[in-house]
XYZ file of C-alpha atoms in Angstrom:
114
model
C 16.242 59.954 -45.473
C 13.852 56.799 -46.340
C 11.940 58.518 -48.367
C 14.791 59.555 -50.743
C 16.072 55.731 -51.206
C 13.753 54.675 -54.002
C 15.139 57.817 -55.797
C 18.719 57.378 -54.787
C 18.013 53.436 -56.124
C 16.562 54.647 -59.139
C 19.508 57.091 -60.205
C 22.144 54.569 -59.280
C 20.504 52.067 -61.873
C 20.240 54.966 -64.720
C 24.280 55.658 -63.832
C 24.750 51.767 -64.592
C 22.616 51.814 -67.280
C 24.581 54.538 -68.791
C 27.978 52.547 -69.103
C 25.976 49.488 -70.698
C 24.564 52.067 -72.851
C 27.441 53.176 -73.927
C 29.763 51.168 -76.282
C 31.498 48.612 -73.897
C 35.583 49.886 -73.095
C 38.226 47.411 -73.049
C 40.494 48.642 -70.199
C 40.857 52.001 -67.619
C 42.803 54.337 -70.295
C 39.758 53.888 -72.929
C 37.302 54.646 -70.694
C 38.660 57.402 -69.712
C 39.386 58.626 -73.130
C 36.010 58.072 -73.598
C 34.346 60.455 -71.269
C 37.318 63.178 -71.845
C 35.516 64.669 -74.846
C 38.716 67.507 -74.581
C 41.827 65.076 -74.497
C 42.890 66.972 -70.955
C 43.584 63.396 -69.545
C 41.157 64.177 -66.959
C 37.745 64.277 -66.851
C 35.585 67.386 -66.031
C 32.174 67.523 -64.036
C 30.618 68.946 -67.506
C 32.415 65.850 -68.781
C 30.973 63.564 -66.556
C 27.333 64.964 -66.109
C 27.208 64.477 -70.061
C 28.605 60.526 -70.075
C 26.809 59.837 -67.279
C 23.154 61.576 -68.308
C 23.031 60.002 -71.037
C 20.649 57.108 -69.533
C 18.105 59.445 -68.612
C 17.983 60.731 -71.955
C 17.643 57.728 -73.676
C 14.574 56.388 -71.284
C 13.126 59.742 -71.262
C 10.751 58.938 -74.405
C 8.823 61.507 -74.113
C 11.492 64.544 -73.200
C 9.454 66.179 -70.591
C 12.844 65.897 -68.673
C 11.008 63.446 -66.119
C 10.870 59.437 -65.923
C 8.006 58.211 -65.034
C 5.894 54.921 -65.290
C 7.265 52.584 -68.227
C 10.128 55.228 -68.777
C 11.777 54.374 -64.963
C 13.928 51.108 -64.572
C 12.015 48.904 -63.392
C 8.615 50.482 -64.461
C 7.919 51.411 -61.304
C 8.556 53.789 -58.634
C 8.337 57.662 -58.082
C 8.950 59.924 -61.144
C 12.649 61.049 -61.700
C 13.038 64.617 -62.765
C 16.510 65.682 -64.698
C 17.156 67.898 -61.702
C 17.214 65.111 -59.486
C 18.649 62.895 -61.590
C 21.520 65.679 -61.931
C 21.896 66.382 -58.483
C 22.948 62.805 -57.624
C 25.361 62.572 -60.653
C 26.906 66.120 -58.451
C 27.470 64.525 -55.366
C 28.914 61.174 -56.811
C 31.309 62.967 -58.635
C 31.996 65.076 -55.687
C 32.749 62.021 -53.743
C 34.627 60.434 -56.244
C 36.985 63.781 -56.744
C 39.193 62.604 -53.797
C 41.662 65.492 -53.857
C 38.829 68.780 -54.896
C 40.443 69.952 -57.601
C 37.330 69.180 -60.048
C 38.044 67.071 -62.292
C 38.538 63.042 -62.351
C 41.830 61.417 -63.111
C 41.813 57.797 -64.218
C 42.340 56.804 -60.716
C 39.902 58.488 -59.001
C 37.341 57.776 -62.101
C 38.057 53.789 -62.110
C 38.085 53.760 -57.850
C 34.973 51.967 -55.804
C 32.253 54.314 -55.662
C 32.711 56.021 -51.888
């Protein structure tokens, strides 16, 4: 489990990185009309995978769909592939989907990471 922190640290700091990124939102109701590219009021895993990836992409200079060296926060650390990077954005949004029905509402989108 160790081993996977500096990986686990890594991806949490592209996720921030992604809402900085990402023209700054006033309140809850614009940032969630932000990442509902369909207007559903809710916000899909598809949804969310593409707001929240969009981090990677932008530090991923080279688009060999890995970070590594001056393209990881921080500069330093093991490389980051898009799979990786992907599979954390899964199981956060799995987490944060409190009642499984797969897809975010504004509550469950603007509640404490769990």
């Amino acid at each position: 489990m160790l081993h996977a922190l500096p990986r686990v640290l890594a991806c949490g700091a592209l996720c921030a990185a992604a809402f900085a990124a990402q023209a700054q939102v006033q309140d809850s109701q614009q940032y969630l009309q932000r990442m509902d590219t369909d207007g559903d009021g809710r916000v899909s895993r598809d949804e969310y995978l593409a707001w929240m990836s969009y981090a990677f992409d932008q530090r991923d200079l080279d688009h060999d769909g890995v970070l590594q060296g001056e393209e990881l926060p921080g500069r330093r650390g093991k490389p980051i592939t898009r799979a990786a990077h992907r599979a954390t954005l899964v199981e956060r949004f799995a987490r944060q989907d409190a009642n499984g029905d797969g897809y975010l509402s504004a509550r469950e989108l603007l509640a404490p990471p769990r």
